[in-house]
């Protein structure tokens, strides 16, 4: 619903809407940084109830706080206590006179009666207000889509506004949902299983290069397939189950039960206390990160010097790059000869073999959790040629990558 005499921000709103598929019910909104509504692309009957929902569920205040802060990302996901999700972005990194809102969406199909009850419960003093009834009567106008699809629309809009080429990682660092699909039948259970195993393997290994696997999982795994009447309760269940699995995997990886159990219990209690889906997503990411790094440090050799451990961490985080002793020596300020000698003495393995083994470990995860061709995995891990990758893999594992995938894909 655009006003006459439109501003540049409103012109941008028109541009943004043109980027979205015509048959997709996803809406864009423009607000002044003060929180004043400017315009939106939304069915006329839904402007008032959705604007009220954005305000009364606390999302507007969060968006204003994001606009007022220079330390928050230029694109941010915002959740709510009833499972409605939005994203906020800006025209440019340093220009926050206006902010743009994408949404709302649901990641799971809401139950109309439960949603109405949740709105009344969440908003004391707002019983029987007309906008809640209107929203509920037109619930089919609010899109239900997986997190991965919504995130791609958000990034499309953000990049169009800012002329950037940001990827999923800009969202991945913040509010990840606990669930990303709306029907259990849509699950590819084998793929979900493979991704789950990859995520837990990274915990057991203390593999701090976990971001790509977690990002891929967010668009594949819908969490626990229990569809209750309360979307927030469903998300909490997924986070709690995931926390339990991660806790067990961390103990398998060497984290002491005296540390793992209380830590897992603490995160589960925090999940129960969450009143917002965005908070739950942030909590789940923080929990996974925390356990992986605790296992990583528990498995790190205490006899390694700071310099050698820094090299190990850098290699583990950069298996997608061409790594060599010269670059690592420059990183830590040593000569190449001194670093390679020191590395071999402390670890018992040459620097080049450590790099190779780190890449092969990453390859094993990709082989069992994705259907990427061997040649593409070789390219992702910066091997010179697929044949050289196969040769290195066979030397480490005693079989080819294809044989390893066949043997382990159903494990």
mmCIF file of C-alpha atoms in Angstrom:
data_model
loop_
_atom_site.group_PDB
_atom_site.id
_atom_site.type_symbol
_atom_site.label_atom_id
_atom_site.label_comp_id
_atom_site.label_asym_id
_atom_site.label_seq_id
_atom_site.Cartn_x
_atom_site.Cartn_y
_atom_site.Cartn_z
ATOM 1 C CA UNK A 1 0.000 0.000 0.000
ATOM 2 C CA UNK A 2 2.156 2.885 -1.268
ATOM 3 C CA UNK A 3 1.375 6.536 -0.623
ATOM 4 C CA UNK A 4 1.438 9.349 -3.180
ATOM 5 C CA UNK A 5 4.639 11.363 -3.465
ATOM 6 C CA UNK A 6 6.788 8.406 -2.625
ATOM 7 C CA UNK A 7 10.258 8.720 -1.138
ATOM 8 C CA UNK A 8 13.418 7.021 -2.387
ATOM 9 C CA UNK A 9 12.957 4.424 0.342
ATOM 10 C CA UNK A 10 9.505 3.637 -1.009
ATOM 11 C CA UNK A 11 10.906 3.403 -4.527
ATOM 12 C CA UNK A 12 13.337 0.855 -3.169
ATOM 13 C CA UNK A 13 10.372 -1.032 -1.738
ATOM 14 C CA UNK A 14 8.857 -1.263 -5.222
ATOM 15 C CA UNK A 15 12.187 -2.490 -6.563
ATOM 16 C CA UNK A 16 12.479 -5.122 -3.864
ATOM 17 C CA UNK A 17 9.007 -6.506 -4.486
ATOM 18 C CA UNK A 18 9.869 -6.931 -8.152
ATOM 19 C CA UNK A 19 12.659 -9.315 -7.161
ATOM 20 C CA UNK A 20 10.189 -11.726 -5.563
ATOM 21 C CA UNK A 21 8.201 -14.350 -7.489
ATOM 22 C CA UNK A 22 4.741 -13.080 -8.370
ATOM 23 C CA UNK A 23 3.065 -16.178 -6.940
ATOM 24 C CA UNK A 24 4.967 -16.059 -3.621
ATOM 25 C CA UNK A 25 3.164 -14.552 -0.641
ATOM 26 C CA UNK A 26 6.066 -12.756 0.936
ATOM 27 C CA UNK A 27 5.776 -9.110 1.882
ATOM 28 C CA UNK A 28 8.173 -6.186 2.160
ATOM 29 C CA UNK A 29 7.686 -3.196 4.484
ATOM 30 C CA UNK A 30 9.396 0.135 4.994
ATOM 31 C CA UNK A 31 9.712 1.919 8.355
ATOM 32 C CA UNK A 32 11.518 5.032 9.507
ATOM 33 C CA UNK A 33 14.269 4.333 12.029
ATOM 34 C CA UNK A 34 11.997 5.918 14.668
ATOM 35 C CA UNK A 35 9.537 3.070 14.106
ATOM 36 C CA UNK A 36 7.015 5.021 12.028
ATOM 37 C CA UNK A 37 5.324 2.885 9.373
ATOM 38 C CA UNK A 38 5.947 4.207 5.852
ATOM 39 C CA UNK A 39 4.596 1.694 3.346
ATOM 40 C CA UNK A 40 4.284 -1.960 2.476
ATOM 41 C CA UNK A 41 3.563 -4.455 -0.240
ATOM 42 C CA UNK A 42 0.832 -6.471 1.397
ATOM 43 C CA UNK A 43 -2.881 -7.205 0.791
ATOM 44 C CA UNK A 44 -4.916 -4.222 2.024
ATOM 45 C CA UNK A 45 -6.895 -6.370 4.463
ATOM 46 C CA UNK A 46 -3.678 -7.596 6.109
ATOM 47 C CA UNK A 47 -1.712 -4.348 6.484
ATOM 48 C CA UNK A 48 -3.283 -3.360 9.806
ATOM 49 C CA UNK A 49 -3.235 -6.797 11.534
ATOM 50 C CA UNK A 50 0.321 -7.589 10.385
ATOM 51 C CA UNK A 51 1.576 -4.127 11.331
ATOM 52 C CA UNK A 52 -0.012 -4.603 14.770
ATOM 53 C CA UNK A 53 1.487 -8.066 15.142
ATOM 54 C CA UNK A 54 4.932 -6.679 14.281
ATOM 55 C CA UNK A 55 4.491 -4.014 16.941
ATOM 56 C CA UNK A 56 2.728 -5.895 19.724
ATOM 57 C CA UNK A 57 4.924 -9.012 19.545
ATOM 58 C CA UNK A 58 7.975 -6.856 20.213
ATOM 59 C CA UNK A 59 9.528 -7.145 16.741
ATOM 60 C CA UNK A 60 9.230 -3.413 16.039
ATOM 61 C CA UNK A 61 11.210 -2.483 19.158
ATOM 62 C CA UNK A 62 13.885 -5.007 18.204
ATOM 63 C CA UNK A 63 14.061 -3.556 14.685
ATOM 64 C CA UNK A 64 14.403 -0.007 16.068
ATOM 65 C CA UNK A 65 17.205 -1.163 18.361
ATOM 66 C CA UNK A 66 18.978 -2.764 15.385
ATOM 67 C CA UNK A 67 18.635 0.463 13.395
ATOM 68 C CA UNK A 68 19.999 2.511 16.322
ATOM 69 C CA UNK A 69 23.052 0.294 16.837
ATOM 70 C CA UNK A 70 26.152 0.390 14.672
ATOM 71 C CA UNK A 71 27.305 -2.962 16.037
ATOM 72 C CA UNK A 72 24.465 -5.129 14.741
ATOM 73 C CA UNK A 73 24.532 -6.768 11.284
ATOM 74 C CA UNK A 74 23.017 -5.005 8.263
ATOM 75 C CA UNK A 75 20.550 -7.889 7.985
ATOM 76 C CA UNK A 76 18.961 -9.515 11.005
ATOM 77 C CA UNK A 77 16.328 -12.177 11.675
ATOM 78 C CA UNK A 78 13.667 -11.497 14.292
ATOM 79 C CA UNK A 79 11.442 -14.141 15.899
ATOM 80 C CA UNK A 80 8.426 -14.010 18.195
ATOM 81 C CA UNK A 81 6.673 -15.986 20.900
ATOM 82 C CA UNK A 82 4.056 -17.289 18.440
ATOM 83 C CA UNK A 83 6.401 -18.527 15.707
ATOM 84 C CA UNK A 84 6.064 -15.546 13.346
ATOM 85 C CA UNK A 85 9.409 -14.607 11.796
ATOM 86 C CA UNK A 86 10.685 -11.450 10.106
ATOM 87 C CA UNK A 87 13.965 -10.132 8.738
ATOM 88 C CA UNK A 88 15.231 -6.552 8.912
ATOM 89 C CA UNK A 89 17.715 -4.945 6.530
ATOM 90 C CA UNK A 90 18.846 -1.500 5.383
ATOM 91 C CA UNK A 91 19.629 0.462 2.238
ATOM 92 C CA UNK A 92 23.332 0.545 3.102
ATOM 93 C CA UNK A 93 25.619 -0.501 5.924
ATOM 94 C CA UNK A 94 25.959 3.064 7.250
ATOM 95 C CA UNK A 95 22.539 4.416 6.294
ATOM 96 C CA UNK A 96 19.830 3.500 8.771
ATOM 97 C CA UNK A 97 17.305 6.322 8.377
ATOM 98 C CA UNK A 98 14.902 3.678 7.120
ATOM 99 C CA UNK A 99 14.750 -0.035 7.639
ATOM 100 C CA UNK A 100 13.057 -2.662 5.519
ATOM 101 C CA UNK A 101 11.164 -5.629 6.888
ATOM 102 C CA UNK A 102 10.611 -8.922 5.070
ATOM 103 C CA UNK A 103 7.809 -11.127 6.343
ATOM 104 C CA UNK A 104 6.174 -12.354 8.362
ATOM 105 C CA UNK A 105 6.469 -16.057 7.653
ATOM 106 C CA UNK A 106 5.920 -19.211 9.647
ATOM 107 C CA UNK A 107 8.428 -22.055 9.426
ATOM 108 C CA UNK A 108 5.719 -24.528 10.476
ATOM 109 C CA UNK A 109 1.990 -24.553 9.791
ATOM 110 C CA UNK A 110 0.263 -22.718 12.676
ATOM 111 C CA UNK A 111 -2.902 -23.984 14.304
ATOM 112 C CA UNK A 112 -5.460 -21.124 14.076
ATOM 113 C CA UNK A 113 -7.034 -21.751 17.488
ATOM 114 C CA UNK A 114 -3.678 -22.105 19.211
ATOM 115 C CA UNK A 115 -2.295 -19.020 17.465
ATOM 116 C CA UNK A 116 -5.251 -16.919 18.533
ATOM 117 C CA UNK A 117 -4.952 -18.203 22.081
ATOM 118 C CA UNK A 118 -1.188 -17.550 22.070
ATOM 119 C CA UNK A 119 -1.706 -13.987 20.854
ATOM 120 C CA UNK A 120 -4.208 -13.254 23.606
ATOM 121 C CA UNK A 121 -1.902 -14.882 26.167
ATOM 122 C CA UNK A 122 1.174 -13.020 24.914
ATOM 123 C CA UNK A 123 -0.587 -9.669 24.833
ATOM 124 C CA UNK A 124 -2.337 -9.021 28.166
ATOM 125 C CA UNK A 125 -5.035 -6.406 27.815
ATOM 126 C CA UNK A 126 -5.572 -7.078 24.129
ATOM 127 C CA UNK A 127 -8.342 -9.651 24.405
ATOM 128 C CA UNK A 128 -10.988 -9.459 21.692
ATOM 129 C CA UNK A 129 -9.186 -6.816 19.649
ATOM 130 C CA UNK A 130 -10.251 -6.841 16.028
ATOM 131 C CA UNK A 131 -6.785 -7.109 14.457
ATOM 132 C CA UNK A 132 -6.177 -10.490 16.108
ATOM 133 C CA UNK A 133 -9.444 -11.825 14.754
ATOM 134 C CA UNK A 134 -8.712 -10.399 11.294
ATOM 135 C CA UNK A 135 -5.236 -11.926 11.297
ATOM 136 C CA UNK A 136 -6.574 -15.313 12.275
ATOM 137 C CA UNK A 137 -9.391 -15.217 9.725
ATOM 138 C CA UNK A 138 -6.833 -14.502 6.971
ATOM 139 C CA UNK A 139 -4.093 -16.820 8.185
ATOM 140 C CA UNK A 140 -3.719 -18.317 4.715
ATOM 141 C CA UNK A 141 -2.299 -14.952 3.585
ATOM 142 C CA UNK A 142 0.810 -15.484 5.743
ATOM 143 C CA UNK A 143 3.318 -17.737 3.966
ATOM 144 C CA UNK A 144 4.600 -20.966 5.486
ATOM 145 C CA UNK A 145 8.042 -21.878 4.142
ATOM 146 C CA UNK A 146 11.267 -23.574 5.219
ATOM 147 C CA UNK A 147 13.910 -21.414 6.822
ATOM 148 C CA UNK A 148 16.293 -22.046 3.913
ATOM 149 C CA UNK A 149 13.875 -20.579 1.340
ATOM 150 C CA UNK A 150 13.024 -17.560 3.503
ATOM 151 C CA UNK A 151 16.726 -16.917 4.128
ATOM 152 C CA UNK A 152 17.434 -16.903 0.395
ATOM 153 C CA UNK A 153 14.689 -14.341 -0.223
ATOM 154 C CA UNK A 154 16.072 -12.221 2.607
ATOM 155 C CA UNK A 155 19.589 -12.347 1.160
ATOM 156 C CA UNK A 156 18.264 -11.515 -2.324
ATOM 157 C CA UNK A 157 16.594 -8.389 -0.946
ATOM 158 C CA UNK A 158 19.544 -7.442 1.260
ATOM 159 C CA UNK A 159 22.041 -7.762 -1.582
ATOM 160 C CA UNK A 160 19.792 -5.750 -3.905
ATOM 161 C CA UNK A 161 19.592 -2.903 -1.391
ATOM 162 C CA UNK A 162 23.275 -2.829 -0.542
ATOM 163 C CA UNK A 163 24.876 -3.959 -3.816
ATOM 164 C CA UNK A 164 26.640 -6.672 -1.829
ATOM 165 C CA UNK A 165 27.122 -10.366 -2.491
ATOM 166 C CA UNK A 166 26.559 -11.634 1.054
ATOM 167 C CA UNK A 167 26.029 -15.369 1.467
ATOM 168 C CA UNK A 168 24.134 -17.500 3.963
ATOM 169 C CA UNK A 169 26.931 -17.096 6.505
ATOM 170 C CA UNK A 170 25.730 -13.555 7.299
ATOM 171 C CA UNK A 171 22.498 -15.078 8.645
ATOM 172 C CA UNK A 172 24.093 -18.256 9.906
ATOM 173 C CA UNK A 173 26.037 -16.355 12.577
ATOM 174 C CA UNK A 174 22.843 -15.160 14.195
ATOM 175 C CA UNK A 175 19.339 -16.522 14.623
ATOM 176 C CA UNK A 176 19.049 -20.065 13.325
ATOM 177 C CA UNK A 177 15.622 -21.643 13.650
ATOM 178 C CA UNK A 178 15.129 -24.901 15.462
ATOM 179 C CA UNK A 179 12.901 -26.166 12.653
ATOM 180 C CA UNK A 180 12.819 -25.363 8.966
ATOM 181 C CA UNK A 181 10.122 -27.403 7.265
ATOM 182 C CA UNK A 182 6.389 -27.541 7.621
ATOM 183 C CA UNK A 183 5.567 -31.138 6.713
ATOM 184 C CA UNK A 184 7.083 -34.370 7.907
ATOM 185 C CA UNK A 185 6.390 -35.940 4.535
ATOM 186 C CA UNK A 186 8.789 -33.477 2.896
ATOM 187 C CA UNK A 187 11.711 -34.907 4.802
ATOM 188 C CA UNK A 188 14.357 -36.845 2.944
ATOM 189 C CA UNK A 189 15.055 -39.038 5.943
ATOM 190 C CA UNK A 190 18.279 -40.503 4.639
ATOM 191 C CA UNK A 191 19.640 -37.035 3.922
ATOM 192 C CA UNK A 192 18.508 -35.854 7.357
ATOM 193 C CA UNK A 193 20.223 -38.865 8.912
ATOM 194 C CA UNK A 194 23.448 -38.155 7.023
ATOM 195 C CA UNK A 195 23.436 -34.509 8.067
ATOM 196 C CA UNK A 196 22.723 -35.401 11.670
ATOM 197 C CA UNK A 197 25.639 -37.833 11.673
ATOM 198 C CA UNK A 198 27.920 -35.204 10.127
ATOM 199 C CA UNK A 199 26.965 -32.606 12.748
ATOM 200 C CA UNK A 200 27.528 -35.028 15.617
ATOM 201 C CA UNK A 201 30.815 -36.275 14.110
ATOM 202 C CA UNK A 202 32.056 -32.694 14.171
ATOM 203 C CA UNK A 203 31.218 -32.473 17.862
ATOM 204 C CA UNK A 204 33.030 -35.747 18.609
ATOM 205 C CA UNK A 205 36.069 -34.506 16.694
ATOM 206 C CA UNK A 206 35.937 -30.989 18.113
ATOM 207 C CA UNK A 207 35.992 -29.837 14.481
ATOM 208 C CA UNK A 208 35.858 -26.047 14.608
ATOM 209 C CA UNK A 209 35.321 -25.874 10.842
ATOM 210 C CA UNK A 210 31.652 -26.683 11.323
ATOM 211 C CA UNK A 211 29.899 -23.674 9.793
ATOM 212 C CA UNK A 212 29.221 -25.100 6.318
ATOM 213 C CA UNK A 213 27.750 -28.314 7.735
ATOM 214 C CA UNK A 214 25.486 -26.400 10.129
ATOM 215 C CA UNK A 215 24.402 -24.093 7.331
ATOM 216 C CA UNK A 216 23.560 -27.016 5.034
ATOM 217 C CA UNK A 217 21.639 -28.727 7.817
ATOM 218 C CA UNK A 218 19.434 -25.678 8.359
ATOM 219 C CA UNK A 219 17.878 -26.144 4.911
ATOM 220 C CA UNK A 220 17.541 -29.926 5.138
ATOM 221 C CA UNK A 221 16.647 -31.021 8.637
ATOM 222 C CA UNK A 222 13.295 -29.901 10.024
ATOM 223 C CA UNK A 223 14.124 -30.845 13.584
ATOM 224 C CA UNK A 224 11.977 -33.191 15.612
ATOM 225 C CA UNK A 225 8.933 -34.180 13.496
ATOM 226 C CA UNK A 226 6.396 -33.581 16.269
ATOM 227 C CA UNK A 227 3.694 -31.224 15.108
ATOM 228 C CA UNK A 228 1.919 -29.734 18.074
ATOM 229 C CA UNK A 229 -0.484 -26.846 18.275
ATOM 230 C CA UNK A 230 2.189 -24.513 19.621
ATOM 231 C CA UNK A 231 5.053 -23.680 17.163
ATOM 232 C CA UNK A 232 7.277 -22.335 19.933
ATOM 233 C CA UNK A 233 6.840 -25.562 21.923
ATOM 234 C CA UNK A 234 7.785 -27.565 18.836
ATOM 235 C CA UNK A 235 10.965 -25.497 18.377
ATOM 236 C CA UNK A 236 11.872 -25.973 22.042
ATOM 237 C CA UNK A 237 11.477 -29.721 21.660
ATOM 238 C CA UNK A 238 13.855 -29.719 18.678
ATOM 239 C CA UNK A 239 16.471 -27.654 20.515
ATOM 240 C CA UNK A 240 16.246 -29.879 23.606
ATOM 241 C CA UNK A 241 16.627 -33.091 21.584
ATOM 242 C CA UNK A 242 19.510 -31.588 19.601
ATOM 243 C CA UNK A 243 21.192 -30.464 22.830
ATOM 244 C CA UNK A 244 20.883 -33.988 24.257
ATOM 245 C CA UNK A 245 22.476 -35.527 21.141
ATOM 246 C CA UNK A 246 25.284 -32.960 21.129
ATOM 247 C CA UNK A 247 25.961 -33.551 24.841
ATOM 248 C CA UNK A 248 26.376 -37.309 24.250
ATOM 249 C CA UNK A 249 28.577 -36.700 21.199
ATOM 250 C CA UNK A 250 30.780 -34.320 23.193
ATOM 251 C CA UNK A 251 31.351 -37.003 25.840
ATOM 252 C CA UNK A 252 32.211 -39.491 23.081
ATOM 253 C CA UNK A 253 34.741 -36.921 21.918
ATOM 254 C CA UNK A 254 36.461 -36.759 25.288
ATOM 255 C CA UNK A 255 34.611 -34.016 27.184
ATOM 256 C CA UNK A 256 34.271 -34.980 30.822
ATOM 257 C CA UNK A 257 30.734 -36.021 31.930
ATOM 258 C CA UNK A 258 31.212 -33.709 34.922
ATOM 259 C CA UNK A 259 31.356 -30.836 32.427
ATOM 260 C CA UNK A 260 29.081 -32.112 29.649
ATOM 261 C CA UNK A 261 25.989 -33.051 31.679
ATOM 262 C CA UNK A 262 25.664 -29.785 33.662
ATOM 263 C CA UNK A 263 26.392 -27.777 30.507
ATOM 264 C CA UNK A 264 23.707 -29.635 28.549
ATOM 265 C CA UNK A 265 21.218 -29.248 31.404
ATOM 266 C CA UNK A 266 21.926 -25.517 31.505
ATOM 267 C CA UNK A 267 21.207 -25.104 27.793
ATOM 268 C CA UNK A 268 18.035 -27.188 28.065
ATOM 269 C CA UNK A 269 16.782 -24.982 30.898
ATOM 270 C CA UNK A 270 17.600 -21.870 28.864
ATOM 271 C CA UNK A 271 15.627 -23.328 25.946
ATOM 272 C CA UNK A 272 12.631 -23.901 28.225
ATOM 273 C CA UNK A 273 12.858 -20.323 29.433
ATOM 274 C CA UNK A 274 12.930 -18.812 25.918
ATOM 275 C CA UNK A 275 9.840 -16.884 24.906
ATOM 276 C CA UNK A 276 10.951 -16.042 21.394
ATOM 277 C CA UNK A 277 11.833 -18.209 18.389
ATOM 278 C CA UNK A 278 14.726 -15.924 17.509
ATOM 279 C CA UNK A 279 16.218 -16.373 20.965
ATOM 280 C CA UNK A 280 15.877 -20.139 20.559
ATOM 281 C CA UNK A 281 17.761 -20.079 17.270
ATOM 282 C CA UNK A 282 20.590 -18.040 18.753
ATOM 283 C CA UNK A 283 20.712 -20.344 21.775
ATOM 284 C CA UNK A 284 20.939 -23.491 19.603
ATOM 285 C CA UNK A 285 23.839 -22.036 17.625
ATOM 286 C CA UNK A 286 25.640 -20.910 20.790
ATOM 287 C CA UNK A 287 25.177 -24.358 22.361
ATOM 288 C CA UNK A 288 26.620 -26.165 19.333
ATOM 289 C CA UNK A 289 29.554 -23.761 19.110
ATOM 290 C CA UNK A 290 30.250 -24.061 22.848
ATOM 291 C CA UNK A 291 30.339 -27.867 22.874
ATOM 292 C CA UNK A 292 32.517 -28.086 19.746
ATOM 293 C CA UNK A 293 35.115 -25.697 21.115
ATOM 294 C CA UNK A 294 35.146 -27.418 24.524
ATOM 295 C CA UNK A 295 35.795 -30.771 22.823
ATOM 296 C CA UNK A 296 38.376 -29.138 20.573
ATOM 297 C CA UNK A 297 40.351 -27.821 23.531
ATOM 298 C CA UNK A 298 39.862 -31.054 25.489
ATOM 299 C CA UNK A 299 41.424 -32.963 22.596
ATOM 300 C CA UNK A 300 44.196 -30.441 21.980
ATOM 301 C CA UNK A 301 47.587 -31.661 23.106
ATOM 302 C CA UNK A 302 48.629 -29.629 26.158
ATOM 303 C CA UNK A 303 52.247 -30.115 25.108
ATOM 304 C CA UNK A 304 51.685 -28.141 21.910
ATOM 305 C CA UNK A 305 53.117 -24.653 21.970
ATOM 306 C CA UNK A 306 50.835 -21.711 21.213
ATOM 307 C CA UNK A 307 52.405 -21.372 17.765
ATOM 308 C CA UNK A 308 51.855 -25.014 16.793
ATOM 309 C CA UNK A 309 48.290 -25.015 18.131
ATOM 310 C CA UNK A 310 47.595 -21.832 16.168
ATOM 311 C CA UNK A 311 48.792 -23.568 13.005
ATOM 312 C CA UNK A 312 46.615 -26.610 13.724
ATOM 313 C CA UNK A 313 43.539 -24.442 14.290
ATOM 314 C CA UNK A 314 44.226 -22.416 11.145
ATOM 315 C CA UNK A 315 44.574 -25.568 9.042
ATOM 316 C CA UNK A 316 41.375 -27.073 10.474
ATOM 317 C CA UNK A 317 39.462 -23.877 9.669
ATOM 318 C CA UNK A 318 40.832 -23.497 6.146
ATOM 319 C CA UNK A 319 40.680 -26.910 4.505
ATOM 320 C CA UNK A 320 39.141 -25.190 1.472
ATOM 321 C CA UNK A 321 42.394 -23.319 0.764
ATOM 322 C CA UNK A 322 45.758 -24.251 -0.687
ATOM 323 C CA UNK A 323 47.919 -24.391 2.431
ATOM 324 C CA UNK A 324 51.694 -24.629 2.634
ATOM 325 C CA UNK A 325 54.483 -24.245 5.151
ATOM 326 C CA UNK A 326 55.594 -20.897 3.756
ATOM 327 C CA UNK A 327 52.201 -19.237 4.362
ATOM 328 C CA UNK A 328 51.843 -20.762 7.834
ATOM 329 C CA UNK A 329 55.344 -19.636 8.764
ATOM 330 C CA UNK A 330 54.396 -16.106 7.714
ATOM 331 C CA UNK A 331 51.230 -16.364 9.792
ATOM 332 C CA UNK A 332 53.131 -17.096 13.011
ATOM 333 C CA UNK A 333 56.273 -15.067 12.249
ATOM 334 C CA UNK A 334 58.715 -17.976 11.982
ATOM 335 C CA UNK A 335 61.006 -19.107 9.201
ATOM 336 C CA UNK A 336 59.675 -21.996 7.166
ATOM 337 C CA UNK A 337 62.470 -24.314 8.266
ATOM 338 C CA UNK A 338 62.057 -23.501 11.975
ATOM 339 C CA UNK A 339 58.259 -23.960 11.876
ATOM 340 C CA UNK A 340 58.318 -27.302 10.034
ATOM 341 C CA UNK A 341 60.972 -28.625 12.393
ATOM 342 C CA UNK A 342 59.108 -27.428 15.495
ATOM 343 C CA UNK A 343 55.770 -28.765 14.181
ATOM 344 C CA UNK A 344 57.197 -32.232 13.520
ATOM 345 C CA UNK A 345 58.866 -32.395 16.957
ATOM 346 C CA UNK A 346 55.683 -31.414 18.833
ATOM 347 C CA UNK A 347 53.080 -33.347 16.854
ATOM 348 C CA UNK A 348 55.051 -36.307 15.556
ATOM 349 C CA UNK A 349 53.768 -35.647 12.040
ATOM 350 C CA UNK A 350 55.036 -33.412 9.274
ATOM 351 C CA UNK A 351 53.197 -30.192 8.547
ATOM 352 C CA UNK A 352 52.346 -31.305 5.005
ATOM 353 C CA UNK A 353 50.874 -34.587 6.277
ATOM 354 C CA UNK A 354 48.821 -32.736 8.903
ATOM 355 C CA UNK A 355 47.376 -30.521 6.164
ATOM 356 C CA UNK A 356 46.600 -33.574 4.017
ATOM 357 C CA UNK A 357 44.956 -35.432 6.920
ATOM 358 C CA UNK A 358 42.812 -32.407 7.829
ATOM 359 C CA UNK A 359 41.550 -32.215 4.254
ATOM 360 C CA UNK A 360 40.821 -35.940 4.164
ATOM 361 C CA UNK A 361 38.885 -35.702 7.440
ATOM 362 C CA UNK A 362 36.784 -32.956 5.887
ATOM 363 C CA UNK A 363 36.351 -35.039 2.719
ATOM 364 C CA UNK A 364 34.971 -37.951 4.764
ATOM 365 C CA UNK A 365 32.271 -35.687 6.199
ATOM 366 C CA UNK A 366 31.337 -34.366 2.753
ATOM 367 C CA UNK A 367 31.239 -37.887 1.295
ATOM 368 C CA UNK A 368 28.815 -39.165 3.945
ATOM 369 C CA UNK A 369 26.650 -36.054 4.397
ATOM 370 C CA UNK A 370 26.283 -34.830 0.796
ATOM 371 C CA UNK A 371 25.861 -36.214 -2.698
ATOM 372 C CA UNK A 372 28.572 -33.949 -4.148
ATOM 373 C CA UNK A 373 30.628 -35.608 -6.906
ATOM 374 C CA UNK A 374 34.138 -36.651 -5.898
ATOM 375 C CA UNK A 375 35.566 -34.122 -8.374
ATOM 376 C CA UNK A 376 33.643 -31.288 -6.699
ATOM 377 C CA UNK A 377 34.784 -32.356 -3.232
ATOM 378 C CA UNK A 378 38.348 -32.397 -4.557
ATOM 379 C CA UNK A 379 37.862 -28.868 -5.860
ATOM 380 C CA UNK A 380 36.297 -27.653 -2.600
ATOM 381 C CA UNK A 381 39.286 -28.936 -0.660
ATOM 382 C CA UNK A 382 41.770 -27.301 -3.055
ATOM 383 C CA UNK A 383 43.489 -30.469 -4.269
ATOM 384 C CA UNK A 384 45.426 -29.978 -7.494
ATOM 385 C CA UNK A 385 43.432 -32.613 -9.391
ATOM 386 C CA UNK A 386 40.716 -35.179 -8.577
ATOM 387 C CA UNK A 387 43.253 -37.949 -9.254
ATOM 388 C CA UNK A 388 45.626 -36.516 -6.664
ATOM 389 C CA UNK A 389 42.732 -36.272 -4.190
ATOM 390 C CA UNK A 390 41.861 -39.941 -4.777
ATOM 391 C CA UNK A 391 45.502 -40.902 -4.352
ATOM 392 C CA UNK A 392 45.774 -39.045 -1.025
ATOM 393 C CA UNK A 393 42.453 -40.449 0.173
ATOM 394 C CA UNK A 394 43.472 -44.023 -0.628
ATOM 395 C CA UNK A 395 46.763 -43.521 1.213
ATOM 396 C CA UNK A 396 44.953 -42.343 4.353
ATOM 397 C CA UNK A 397 41.890 -44.597 4.314
ATOM 398 C CA UNK A 398 42.909 -47.630 2.284
ATOM 399 C CA UNK A 399 40.073 -47.143 -0.208
ATOM 400 C CA UNK A 400 38.887 -44.641 -2.796
ATOM 401 C CA UNK A 401 36.434 -41.846 -1.930
ATOM 402 C CA UNK A 402 33.690 -43.627 -3.895
ATOM 403 C CA UNK A 403 34.287 -46.862 -1.987
ATOM 404 C CA UNK A 404 34.279 -44.993 1.322
ATOM 405 C CA UNK A 405 30.962 -43.311 0.463
ATOM 406 C CA UNK A 406 29.359 -46.611 -0.529
ATOM 407 C CA UNK A 407 30.546 -48.306 2.658
ATOM 408 C CA UNK A 408 29.480 -45.505 5.023
ATOM 409 C CA UNK A 409 26.420 -43.866 3.489
ATOM 410 C CA UNK A 410 24.035 -46.167 5.362
ATOM 411 C CA UNK A 411 26.127 -46.454 8.504
#
